[in-house]
């Protein structure tokens, strides 16, 4: 048989990169929810996949979307990097498009119209606060 | 023996089989981003706790991944077979609203599900007999009201083969 079957069962996979020490290859850990037959509860089951990354743009900790290759590239590499979903340290919120860290935004959501050139002293002068005369003691 | 845990009903097959969302064939991955604190993620947290097991039970080949505390607002993201991505904002919604929304956009409709169930029923006719793996009953003797197997209950004398043979031999003479 010259043509083998389409390489893997899983066409699209999402996982976290755990190693990039190989040339142009990323080691990706994929977790799937598997039902424990007795407890009837879902637990994460891990499996590692190797993905072809021609530009070596992955770092350890990225969340990455892999696409199955039409043919096996080597004995273990069956997938290639499709896109980096969340880059570690530079997560971009898909709803707003701003950079995000945990629960707060790194970039301001709205463009501020205030003048940032004025320093604090100048702002205080503008407020015109004068010290009131102390009450005279009788 | 009582069930253990906060909501042990979530760990019953009956609850899992009651899941309503069956994804279309093109949905491959589902990703849920939510936060562990905050009122806006409350619906998303409930969705993950109550509905994700049902969804995974009904769609065993869809990869579901959860991400906590990555972005300030919660959302769902679906990755389809042709590379398309569907983003669903979930901020402030109730978990029931989220399941209904997901069902309408990416789930098989009730009609399609009924048609599939009907087709499945047609394949397996309960009136057929055969191995236990594929059919309900193996032999007519298993049905109530029919003659049971002589291995379990001895037949009345009149129905045994040797009595009938003796009768036939006696009548011939």
PDB file of C-alpha atoms in Angstrom:
ATOM      1  CA  UNK A   1       0.000   0.000   0.000  1.00  0.00           C
ATOM      2  CA  UNK A   2       1.524   3.284  -1.090  1.00  0.00           C
ATOM      3  CA  UNK A   3      -0.957   5.566   0.722  1.00  0.00           C
ATOM      4  CA  UNK A   4      -1.483   5.101   4.433  1.00  0.00           C
ATOM      5  CA  UNK A   5      -4.629   6.207   6.211  1.00  0.00           C
ATOM      6  CA  UNK A   6      -5.021   9.896   7.134  1.00  0.00           C
ATOM      7  CA  UNK A   7      -2.478  10.055   9.901  1.00  0.00           C
ATOM      8  CA  UNK A   8      -4.403  10.434  13.148  1.00  0.00           C
ATOM      9  CA  UNK A   9      -7.893  10.323  14.467  1.00  0.00           C
ATOM     10  CA  UNK A  10      -7.573  13.824  15.937  1.00  0.00           C
ATOM     11  CA  UNK A  11      -7.646  16.478  13.232  1.00  0.00           C
ATOM     12  CA  UNK A  12      -7.584  19.548  15.454  1.00  0.00           C
ATOM     13  CA  UNK A  13      -6.070  19.620  18.919  1.00  0.00           C
ATOM     14  CA  UNK A  14      -5.414  22.279  21.518  1.00  0.00           C
ATOM     15  CA  UNK A  15      -2.730  21.921  24.156  1.00  0.00           C
ATOM     16  CA  UNK A  16       0.038  23.513  26.161  1.00  0.00           C
ATOM     17  CA  UNK A  17       3.653  23.510  24.991  1.00  0.00           C
ATOM     18  CA  UNK A  18       5.929  21.729  27.430  1.00  0.00           C
ATOM     19  CA  UNK A  19       9.183  21.518  25.509  1.00  0.00           C
ATOM     20  CA  UNK A  20      10.946  23.243  22.657  1.00  0.00           C
ATOM     21  CA  UNK A  21      14.390  21.682  22.885  1.00  0.00           C
ATOM     22  CA  UNK A  22      13.984  19.859  19.564  1.00  0.00           C
ATOM     23  CA  UNK A  23      14.766  21.583  16.316  1.00  0.00           C
ATOM     24  CA  UNK A  24      11.594  22.880  14.673  1.00  0.00           C
ATOM     25  CA  UNK A  25       9.457  20.633  16.863  1.00  0.00           C
ATOM     26  CA  UNK A  26       7.328  21.464  19.881  1.00  0.00           C
ATOM     27  CA  UNK A  27       6.271  18.994  22.525  1.00  0.00           C
ATOM     28  CA  UNK A  28       2.607  19.672  23.335  1.00  0.00           C
ATOM     29  CA  UNK A  29       0.600  18.256  26.203  1.00  0.00           C
ATOM     30  CA  UNK A  30      -3.081  17.748  25.409  1.00  0.00           C
ATOM     31  CA  UNK A  31      -5.664  17.100  28.131  1.00  0.00           C
ATOM     32  CA  UNK A  32      -8.955  15.442  27.464  1.00  0.00           C
ATOM     33  CA  UNK A  33     -11.804  14.844  29.918  1.00  0.00           C
ATOM     34  CA  UNK A  34     -12.223  11.135  30.621  1.00  0.00           C
ATOM     35  CA  UNK A  35     -15.066   9.698  32.687  1.00  0.00           C
ATOM     36  CA  UNK A  36     -13.956   7.569  35.626  1.00  0.00           C
ATOM     37  CA  UNK A  37     -16.166   4.441  35.334  1.00  0.00           C
ATOM     38  CA  UNK A  38     -16.790   4.052  39.069  1.00  0.00           C
ATOM     39  CA  UNK A  39     -16.895   7.619  40.350  1.00  0.00           C
ATOM     40  CA  UNK A  40     -18.688   8.885  37.207  1.00  0.00           C
ATOM     41  CA  UNK A  41     -16.653  12.072  37.357  1.00  0.00           C
ATOM     42  CA  UNK A  42     -14.583  13.640  34.596  1.00  0.00           C
ATOM     43  CA  UNK A  43     -10.831  13.969  35.059  1.00  0.00           C
ATOM     44  CA  UNK A  44      -8.155  15.396  32.795  1.00  0.00           C
ATOM     45  CA  UNK A  45      -6.105  12.754  31.043  1.00  0.00           C
ATOM     46  CA  UNK A  46      -2.834  13.912  29.521  1.00  0.00           C
ATOM     47  CA  UNK A  47      -1.217  12.885  26.296  1.00  0.00           C
ATOM     48  CA  UNK A  48       1.836  14.369  24.645  1.00  0.00           C
ATOM     49  CA  UNK A  49       1.955  15.126  20.955  1.00  0.00           C
ATOM     50  CA  UNK A  50       4.825  16.398  18.857  1.00  0.00           C
ATOM     51  CA  UNK A  51       4.111  19.238  16.469  1.00  0.00           C
ATOM     52  CA  UNK A  52       6.101  20.653  13.599  1.00  0.00           C
ATOM     53  CA  UNK A  53       6.976  24.291  14.223  1.00  0.00           C
ATOM     54  CA  UNK A  54       9.053  25.547  11.285  1.00  0.00           C
ATOM     55  CA  UNK A  55       9.710  29.063  12.638  1.00  0.00           C
ATOM     56  CA  UNK A  56      10.387  27.939  16.233  1.00  0.00           C
ATOM     57  CA  UNK A  57       7.986  30.557  17.551  1.00  0.00           C
ATOM     58  CA  UNK A  58       6.692  28.572  20.532  1.00  0.00           C
ATOM     59  CA  UNK A  59       7.940  28.999  24.082  1.00  0.00           C
ATOM     60  CA  UNK A  60       7.216  26.692  26.991  1.00  0.00           C
ATOM     61  CA  UNK A  61       3.779  27.451  28.431  1.00  0.00           C
ATOM     62  CA  UNK A  62       2.015  28.683  25.290  1.00  0.00           C
ATOM     63  CA  UNK A  63      -1.444  27.364  24.526  1.00  0.00           C
ATOM     64  CA  UNK A  64      -1.327  26.178  20.967  1.00  0.00           C
ATOM     65  CA  UNK A  65      -3.742  24.922  18.276  1.00  0.00           C
ATOM     66  CA  UNK A  66      -2.431  21.994  16.236  1.00  0.00           C
ATOM     67  CA  UNK A  67      -3.637  20.686  12.926  1.00  0.00           C
ATOM     68  CA  UNK A  68      -3.150  17.112  11.767  1.00  0.00           C
ATOM     69  CA  UNK A  69      -0.779  16.757   8.834  1.00  0.00           C
ATOM     70  CA  UNK A  70      -2.078  14.864   5.806  1.00  0.00           C
ATOM     71  CA  UNK A  71       0.922  12.538   6.021  1.00  0.00           C
ATOM     72  CA  UNK A  72       3.150  11.597   8.932  1.00  0.00           C
ATOM     73  CA  UNK A  73       6.212  13.799   8.974  1.00  0.00           C
ATOM     74  CA  UNK A  74       8.223  11.346  11.011  1.00  0.00           C
ATOM     75  CA  UNK A  75       7.605   8.458  13.367  1.00  0.00           C
ATOM     76  CA  UNK A  76       6.138  10.666  16.115  1.00  0.00           C
ATOM     77  CA  UNK A  77       5.332  13.996  14.476  1.00  0.00           C
ATOM     78  CA  UNK A  78       1.814  13.905  13.038  1.00  0.00           C
ATOM     79  CA  UNK A  79       0.695  17.482  13.641  1.00  0.00           C
ATOM     80  CA  UNK A  80       1.811  20.978  12.764  1.00  0.00           C
ATOM     81  CA  UNK A  81       1.413  24.270  14.535  1.00  0.00           C
ATOM     82  CA  UNK A  82      -1.696  26.035  13.278  1.00  0.00           C
ATOM     83  CA  UNK A  83      -1.742  29.070  15.565  1.00  0.00           C
ATOM     84  CA  UNK A  84      -0.634  30.154  19.018  1.00  0.00           C
ATOM     85  CA  UNK A  85      -3.875  30.757  20.900  1.00  0.00           C
ATOM     86  CA  UNK A  86      -2.477  32.311  24.095  1.00  0.00           C
ATOM     87  CA  UNK A  87       1.172  33.314  24.185  1.00  0.00           C
ATOM     88  CA  UNK A  88       2.590  33.049  27.684  1.00  0.00           C
ATOM     89  CA  UNK A  89       2.930  36.496  29.258  1.00  0.00           C
ATOM     90  CA  UNK A  90       1.268  38.222  26.314  1.00  0.00           C
ATOM     91  CA  UNK A  91      -2.310  36.986  26.485  1.00  0.00           C
ATOM     92  CA  UNK A  92      -4.619  38.995  24.238  1.00  0.00           C
ATOM     93  CA  UNK A  93      -8.290  39.167  25.187  1.00  0.00           C
ATOM     94  CA  UNK A  94     -10.232  38.106  22.071  1.00  0.00           C
ATOM     95  CA  UNK A  95     -13.251  40.205  23.004  1.00  0.00           C
ATOM     96  CA  UNK A  96     -11.470  43.558  23.174  1.00  0.00           C
ATOM     97  CA  UNK A  97      -8.151  42.857  21.491  1.00  0.00           C
ATOM     98  CA  UNK A  98      -6.161  44.352  24.368  1.00  0.00           C
ATOM     99  CA  UNK A  99      -3.336  42.727  26.274  1.00  0.00           C
ATOM    100  CA  UNK A 100      -4.439  41.220  29.515  1.00  0.00           C
ATOM    101  CA  UNK A 101      -2.837  39.779  32.636  1.00  0.00           C
ATOM    102  CA  UNK A 102      -5.140  37.745  34.875  1.00  0.00           C
ATOM    103  CA  UNK A 103      -8.111  39.867  35.793  1.00  0.00           C
ATOM    104  CA  UNK A 104      -6.991  43.296  34.672  1.00  0.00           C
ATOM    105  CA  UNK A 105      -6.117  44.889  31.366  1.00  0.00           C
ATOM    106  CA  UNK A 106      -2.556  45.979  30.659  1.00  0.00           C
ATOM    107  CA  UNK A 107      -3.608  48.489  28.043  1.00  0.00           C
ATOM    108  CA  UNK A 108      -6.268  51.091  28.839  1.00  0.00           C
ATOM    109  CA  UNK A 109      -9.633  50.252  27.358  1.00  0.00           C
ATOM    110  CA  UNK A 110     -10.547  53.768  26.208  1.00  0.00           C
ATOM    111  CA  UNK A 111      -8.164  56.363  24.827  1.00  0.00           C
ATOM    112  CA  UNK A 112      -7.755  58.971  27.580  1.00  0.00           C
ATOM    113  CA  UNK A 113      -8.416  62.560  26.484  1.00  0.00           C
ATOM    114  CA  UNK A 114      -6.765  64.172  29.505  1.00  0.00           C
ATOM    115  CA  UNK A 115      -3.516  66.035  29.141  1.00  0.00           C
ATOM    116  CA  UNK A 116      -0.872  63.913  30.709  1.00  0.00           C
ATOM    117  CA  UNK A 117       1.767  66.636  30.338  1.00  0.00           C
ATOM    118  CA  UNK A 118       0.565  68.659  33.328  1.00  0.00           C
ATOM    119  CA  UNK A 119       2.365  67.733  36.477  1.00  0.00           C
ATOM    120  CA  UNK A 120       0.747  67.385  39.865  1.00  0.00           C
ATOM    121  CA  UNK A 121       1.810  70.834  41.160  1.00  0.00           C
ATOM    122  CA  UNK A 122       0.383  72.561  38.127  1.00  0.00           C
ATOM    123  CA  UNK A 123      -2.883  70.737  38.611  1.00  0.00           C
ATOM    124  CA  UNK A 124      -2.993  71.872  42.280  1.00  0.00           C
ATOM    125  CA  UNK A 125      -2.362  75.488  41.262  1.00  0.00           C
ATOM    126  CA  UNK A 126      -5.285  75.267  38.895  1.00  0.00           C
ATOM    127  CA  UNK A 127      -7.530  74.261  41.759  1.00  0.00           C
ATOM    128  CA  UNK A 128      -6.809  77.568  43.613  1.00  0.00           C
ATOM    129  CA  UNK A 129      -6.859  76.374  47.165  1.00  0.00           C
ATOM    130  CA  UNK A 130      -5.903  79.086  49.645  1.00  0.00           C
ATOM    131  CA  UNK A 131      -5.259  78.538  53.344  1.00  0.00           C
ATOM    132  CA  UNK A 132      -8.111  80.006  55.404  1.00  0.00           C
ATOM    133  CA  UNK A 133      -7.165  82.495  58.227  1.00  0.00           C
ATOM    134  CA  UNK A 134      -7.089  80.809  61.617  1.00  0.00           C
ATOM    135  CA  UNK A 135      -9.855  81.931  64.027  1.00  0.00           C
ATOM    136  CA  UNK A 136      -8.576  84.639  66.414  1.00  0.00           C
ATOM    137  CA  UNK A 137      -8.446  83.647  70.056  1.00  0.00           C
ATOM    138  CA  UNK A 138     -10.416  85.924  72.281  1.00  0.00           C
TER     139      UNK A 138
ATOM    140  CA  UNK B   1     -24.998   4.234  51.444  1.00  0.00           C
ATOM    141  CA  UNK B   2     -25.368   8.013  50.805  1.00  0.00           C
ATOM    142  CA  UNK B   3     -23.732   9.697  47.824  1.00  0.00           C
ATOM    143  CA  UNK B   4     -20.636  11.722  48.568  1.00  0.00           C
ATOM    144  CA  UNK B   5     -19.904  15.300  47.566  1.00  0.00           C
ATOM    145  CA  UNK B   6     -21.620  18.645  47.145  1.00  0.00           C
ATOM    146  CA  UNK B   7     -23.926  17.775  44.258  1.00  0.00           C
ATOM    147  CA  UNK B   8     -23.671  13.995  43.952  1.00  0.00           C
ATOM    148  CA  UNK B   9     -26.514  13.949  41.466  1.00  0.00           C
ATOM    149  CA  UNK B  10     -24.025  15.231  38.896  1.00  0.00           C
ATOM    150  CA  UNK B  11     -22.335  11.875  39.123  1.00  0.00           C
ATOM    151  CA  UNK B  12     -25.295   9.742  38.055  1.00  0.00           C
ATOM    152  CA  UNK B  13     -25.660   8.246  34.591  1.00  0.00           C
ATOM    153  CA  UNK B  14     -29.231   9.477  34.491  1.00  0.00           C
ATOM    154  CA  UNK B  15     -28.109  13.077  34.901  1.00  0.00           C
ATOM    155  CA  UNK B  16     -25.383  12.696  32.286  1.00  0.00           C
ATOM    156  CA  UNK B  17     -27.764  11.164  29.776  1.00  0.00           C
ATOM    157  CA  UNK B  18     -30.179  14.073  30.220  1.00  0.00           C
ATOM    158  CA  UNK B  19     -27.737  16.418  28.510  1.00  0.00           C
ATOM    159  CA  UNK B  20     -29.419  18.403  25.767  1.00  0.00           C
ATOM    160  CA  UNK B  21     -26.478  19.733  23.794  1.00  0.00           C
ATOM    161  CA  UNK B  22     -25.261  17.411  21.039  1.00  0.00           C
ATOM    162  CA  UNK B  23     -22.756  19.224  18.845  1.00  0.00           C
ATOM    163  CA  UNK B  24     -22.757  19.165  15.066  1.00  0.00           C
ATOM    164  CA  UNK B  25     -20.136  17.021  13.433  1.00  0.00           C
ATOM    165  CA  UNK B  26     -17.904  19.964  12.564  1.00  0.00           C
ATOM    166  CA  UNK B  27     -17.224  21.038  16.172  1.00  0.00           C
ATOM    167  CA  UNK B  28     -13.899  19.609  17.303  1.00  0.00           C
ATOM    168  CA  UNK B  29     -12.698  21.634  20.288  1.00  0.00           C
ATOM    169  CA  UNK B  30     -14.468  23.627  22.983  1.00  0.00           C
ATOM    170  CA  UNK B  31     -12.576  26.018  25.220  1.00  0.00           C
ATOM    171  CA  UNK B  32     -13.991  27.742  28.286  1.00  0.00           C
ATOM    172  CA  UNK B  33     -12.218  30.752  29.807  1.00  0.00           C
ATOM    173  CA  UNK B  34     -13.594  31.827  33.153  1.00  0.00           C
ATOM    174  CA  UNK B  35     -12.567  33.339  36.473  1.00  0.00           C
ATOM    175  CA  UNK B  36     -12.750  31.762  39.875  1.00  0.00           C
ATOM    176  CA  UNK B  37     -13.946  34.938  41.626  1.00  0.00           C
ATOM    177  CA  UNK B  38     -16.263  37.733  40.602  1.00  0.00           C
ATOM    178  CA  UNK B  39     -19.988  37.991  39.908  1.00  0.00           C
ATOM    179  CA  UNK B  40     -19.646  38.247  36.134  1.00  0.00           C
ATOM    180  CA  UNK B  41     -18.148  34.769  35.873  1.00  0.00           C
ATOM    181  CA  UNK B  42     -20.769  33.225  38.151  1.00  0.00           C
ATOM    182  CA  UNK B  43     -22.823  31.892  35.228  1.00  0.00           C
ATOM    183  CA  UNK B  44     -19.718  30.513  33.559  1.00  0.00           C
ATOM    184  CA  UNK B  45     -18.613  28.775  36.743  1.00  0.00           C
ATOM    185  CA  UNK B  46     -22.048  27.167  37.127  1.00  0.00           C
ATOM    186  CA  UNK B  47     -21.968  26.169  33.470  1.00  0.00           C
ATOM    187  CA  UNK B  48     -18.625  24.428  33.964  1.00  0.00           C
ATOM    188  CA  UNK B  49     -19.811  22.723  37.133  1.00  0.00           C
ATOM    189  CA  UNK B  50     -23.254  21.569  36.000  1.00  0.00           C
ATOM    190  CA  UNK B  51     -23.273  21.334  32.232  1.00  0.00           C
ATOM    191  CA  UNK B  52     -19.803  20.419  31.030  1.00  0.00           C
ATOM    192  CA  UNK B  53     -20.099  16.765  32.208  1.00  0.00           C
ATOM    193  CA  UNK B  54     -23.374  16.449  30.302  1.00  0.00           C
ATOM    194  CA  UNK B  55     -21.860  17.933  27.168  1.00  0.00           C
ATOM    195  CA  UNK B  56     -18.783  15.723  27.312  1.00  0.00           C
ATOM    196  CA  UNK B  57     -20.939  12.641  27.872  1.00  0.00           C
ATOM    197  CA  UNK B  58     -23.003  13.367  24.788  1.00  0.00           C
ATOM    198  CA  UNK B  59     -19.989  14.374  22.679  1.00  0.00           C
ATOM    199  CA  UNK B  60     -17.147  12.042  23.636  1.00  0.00           C
ATOM    200  CA  UNK B  61     -14.982  13.045  20.667  1.00  0.00           C
ATOM    201  CA  UNK B  62     -14.962  16.780  21.333  1.00  0.00           C
ATOM    202  CA  UNK B  63     -11.940  18.034  23.257  1.00  0.00           C
ATOM    203  CA  UNK B  64     -13.017  20.334  26.082  1.00  0.00           C
ATOM    204  CA  UNK B  65     -10.445  22.500  27.853  1.00  0.00           C
ATOM    205  CA  UNK B  66     -10.909  24.883  30.757  1.00  0.00           C
ATOM    206  CA  UNK B  67      -8.772  27.965  31.405  1.00  0.00           C
ATOM    207  CA  UNK B  68      -9.021  29.834  34.689  1.00  0.00           C
ATOM    208  CA  UNK B  69      -8.170  33.450  35.460  1.00  0.00           C
ATOM    209  CA  UNK B  70      -6.547  34.276  32.156  1.00  0.00           C
ATOM    210  CA  UNK B  71      -8.728  37.161  31.006  1.00  0.00           C
ATOM    211  CA  UNK B  72     -10.977  39.575  32.923  1.00  0.00           C
ATOM    212  CA  UNK B  73     -14.143  38.544  31.097  1.00  0.00           C
ATOM    213  CA  UNK B  74     -15.387  34.972  30.611  1.00  0.00           C
ATOM    214  CA  UNK B  75     -16.056  33.500  27.170  1.00  0.00           C
ATOM    215  CA  UNK B  76     -16.421  30.239  25.281  1.00  0.00           C
ATOM    216  CA  UNK B  77     -14.556  29.425  22.111  1.00  0.00           C
ATOM    217  CA  UNK B  78     -15.331  26.682  19.624  1.00  0.00           C
ATOM    218  CA  UNK B  79     -12.932  25.449  16.968  1.00  0.00           C
ATOM    219  CA  UNK B  80     -14.633  23.929  13.944  1.00  0.00           C
ATOM    220  CA  UNK B  81     -13.303  21.451  11.422  1.00  0.00           C
ATOM    221  CA  UNK B  82     -12.698  23.953   8.633  1.00  0.00           C
ATOM    222  CA  UNK B  83     -10.567  26.215  10.824  1.00  0.00           C
ATOM    223  CA  UNK B  84     -13.420  28.521  11.761  1.00  0.00           C
ATOM    224  CA  UNK B  85     -13.585  29.776  15.350  1.00  0.00           C
ATOM    225  CA  UNK B  86     -16.742  30.778  17.157  1.00  0.00           C
ATOM    226  CA  UNK B  87     -16.461  33.157  20.101  1.00  0.00           C
ATOM    227  CA  UNK B  88     -19.297  33.311  22.634  1.00  0.00           C
ATOM    228  CA  UNK B  89     -19.287  36.033  25.293  1.00  0.00           C
ATOM    229  CA  UNK B  90     -20.677  34.697  28.524  1.00  0.00           C
ATOM    230  CA  UNK B  91     -20.252  37.632  30.891  1.00  0.00           C
ATOM    231  CA  UNK B  92     -23.166  38.035  33.286  1.00  0.00           C
ATOM    232  CA  UNK B  93     -25.238  35.269  31.699  1.00  0.00           C
ATOM    233  CA  UNK B  94     -26.927  32.483  33.613  1.00  0.00           C
ATOM    234  CA  UNK B  95     -25.768  28.909  32.999  1.00  0.00           C
ATOM    235  CA  UNK B  96     -29.119  27.930  31.523  1.00  0.00           C
ATOM    236  CA  UNK B  97     -28.970  30.825  29.074  1.00  0.00           C
ATOM    237  CA  UNK B  98     -25.484  29.749  28.051  1.00  0.00           C
ATOM    238  CA  UNK B  99     -26.561  26.154  27.330  1.00  0.00           C
ATOM    239  CA  UNK B 100     -29.548  27.331  25.314  1.00  0.00           C
ATOM    240  CA  UNK B 101     -27.427  29.726  23.315  1.00  0.00           C
ATOM    241  CA  UNK B 102     -24.821  27.057  22.582  1.00  0.00           C
ATOM    242  CA  UNK B 103     -27.549  24.617  21.645  1.00  0.00           C
ATOM    243  CA  UNK B 104     -29.080  27.007  19.128  1.00  0.00           C
ATOM    244  CA  UNK B 105     -25.808  27.999  17.461  1.00  0.00           C
ATOM    245  CA  UNK B 106     -23.814  24.773  17.382  1.00  0.00           C
ATOM    246  CA  UNK B 107     -26.047  21.962  18.584  1.00  0.00           C
ATOM    247  CA  UNK B 108     -28.108  19.528  16.575  1.00  0.00           C
ATOM    248  CA  UNK B 109     -31.726  20.584  16.594  1.00  0.00           C
ATOM    249  CA  UNK B 110     -34.430  18.478  18.279  1.00  0.00           C
ATOM    250  CA  UNK B 111     -35.781  17.291  14.927  1.00  0.00           C
ATOM    251  CA  UNK B 112     -32.396  15.983  13.804  1.00  0.00           C
ATOM    252  CA  UNK B 113     -31.898  14.209  17.140  1.00  0.00           C
ATOM    253  CA  UNK B 114     -35.312  12.554  16.893  1.00  0.00           C
ATOM    254  CA  UNK B 115     -34.630  11.423  13.334  1.00  0.00           C
ATOM    255  CA  UNK B 116     -31.309   9.919  14.419  1.00  0.00           C
ATOM    256  CA  UNK B 117     -32.921   8.113  17.358  1.00  0.00           C
ATOM    257  CA  UNK B 118     -35.586   6.730  15.015  1.00  0.00           C
ATOM    258  CA  UNK B 119     -32.979   5.485  12.556  1.00  0.00           C
ATOM    259  CA  UNK B 120     -31.114   3.803  15.389  1.00  0.00           C
ATOM    260  CA  UNK B 121     -34.309   2.112  16.596  1.00  0.00           C
ATOM    261  CA  UNK B 122     -35.061   0.827  13.106  1.00  0.00           C
ATOM    262  CA  UNK B 123     -31.700  -0.912  12.948  1.00  0.00           C
ATOM    263  CA  UNK B 124     -32.385  -2.952  16.082  1.00  0.00           C
ATOM    264  CA  UNK B 125     -35.793  -4.611  16.018  1.00  0.00           C
ATOM    265  CA  UNK B 126     -36.849  -5.734  19.526  1.00  0.00           C
ATOM    266  CA  UNK B 127     -38.836  -8.602  18.006  1.00  0.00           C
ATOM    267  CA  UNK B 128     -35.660 -10.398  16.880  1.00  0.00           C
ATOM    268  CA  UNK B 129     -33.963 -13.136  18.890  1.00  0.00           C
ATOM    269  CA  UNK B 130     -30.236 -13.723  19.171  1.00  0.00           C
ATOM    270  CA  UNK B 131     -27.064 -13.261  21.277  1.00  0.00           C
ATOM    271  CA  UNK B 132     -27.492 -11.076  24.346  1.00  0.00           C
ATOM    272  CA  UNK B 133     -25.001  -8.568  22.978  1.00  0.00           C
ATOM    273  CA  UNK B 134     -27.222  -7.524  20.080  1.00  0.00           C
ATOM    274  CA  UNK B 135     -30.758  -8.581  20.944  1.00  0.00           C
ATOM    275  CA  UNK B 136     -33.069  -8.509  23.926  1.00  0.00           C
ATOM    276  CA  UNK B 137     -33.888 -12.219  24.130  1.00  0.00           C
ATOM    277  CA  UNK B 138     -32.100 -15.350  23.009  1.00  0.00           C
ATOM    278  CA  UNK B 139     -34.906 -17.873  22.985  1.00  0.00           C
ATOM    279  CA  UNK B 140     -38.707 -17.794  23.019  1.00  0.00           C
ATOM    280  CA  UNK B 141     -38.548 -19.726  26.304  1.00  0.00           C
ATOM    281  CA  UNK B 142     -37.357 -16.524  28.025  1.00  0.00           C
ATOM    282  CA  UNK B 143     -40.697 -14.832  27.420  1.00  0.00           C
ATOM    283  CA  UNK B 144     -43.240 -15.090  30.259  1.00  0.00           C
ATOM    284  CA  UNK B 145     -46.128 -17.339  29.394  1.00  0.00           C
ATOM    285  CA  UNK B 146     -44.147 -19.529  27.015  1.00  0.00           C
ATOM    286  CA  UNK B 147     -42.895 -23.043  27.654  1.00  0.00           C
ATOM    287  CA  UNK B 148     -39.723 -22.712  29.753  1.00  0.00           C
ATOM    288  CA  UNK B 149     -36.486 -24.574  29.109  1.00  0.00           C
ATOM    289  CA  UNK B 150     -36.586 -28.137  30.458  1.00  0.00           C
ATOM    290  CA  UNK B 151     -33.177 -27.393  32.023  1.00  0.00           C
ATOM    291  CA  UNK B 152     -34.886 -25.069  34.538  1.00  0.00           C
ATOM    292  CA  UNK B 153     -38.301 -26.602  34.888  1.00  0.00           C
ATOM    293  CA  UNK B 154     -38.982 -30.243  33.915  1.00  0.00           C
ATOM    294  CA  UNK B 155     -41.649 -30.573  31.234  1.00  0.00           C
ATOM    295  CA  UNK B 156     -44.985 -32.220  32.129  1.00  0.00           C
ATOM    296  CA  UNK B 157     -44.887 -35.894  31.225  1.00  0.00           C
ATOM    297  CA  UNK B 158     -47.304 -35.522  28.329  1.00  0.00           C
ATOM    298  CA  UNK B 159     -44.956 -33.122  26.465  1.00  0.00           C
ATOM    299  CA  UNK B 160     -41.745 -35.201  26.716  1.00  0.00           C
ATOM    300  CA  UNK B 161     -40.521 -36.814  23.572  1.00  0.00           C
ATOM    301  CA  UNK B 162     -40.163 -40.305  25.075  1.00  0.00           C
ATOM    302  CA  UNK B 163     -43.790 -40.304  26.319  1.00  0.00           C
ATOM    303  CA  UNK B 164     -45.022 -39.275  22.905  1.00  0.00           C
ATOM    304  CA  UNK B 165     -42.882 -41.935  21.262  1.00  0.00           C
ATOM    305  CA  UNK B 166     -44.268 -44.566  23.692  1.00  0.00           C
ATOM    306  CA  UNK B 167     -47.828 -43.422  22.930  1.00  0.00           C
ATOM    307  CA  UNK B 168     -47.167 -43.632  19.186  1.00  0.00           C
ATOM    308  CA  UNK B 169     -45.631 -47.101  19.605  1.00  0.00           C
ATOM    309  CA  UNK B 170     -48.607 -48.246  21.774  1.00  0.00           C
ATOM    310  CA  UNK B 171     -51.172 -46.905  19.290  1.00  0.00           C
ATOM    311  CA  UNK B 172     -49.376 -48.597  16.367  1.00  0.00           C
ATOM    312  CA  UNK B 173     -49.481 -52.030  17.974  1.00  0.00           C
TER     313      UNK B 173
END
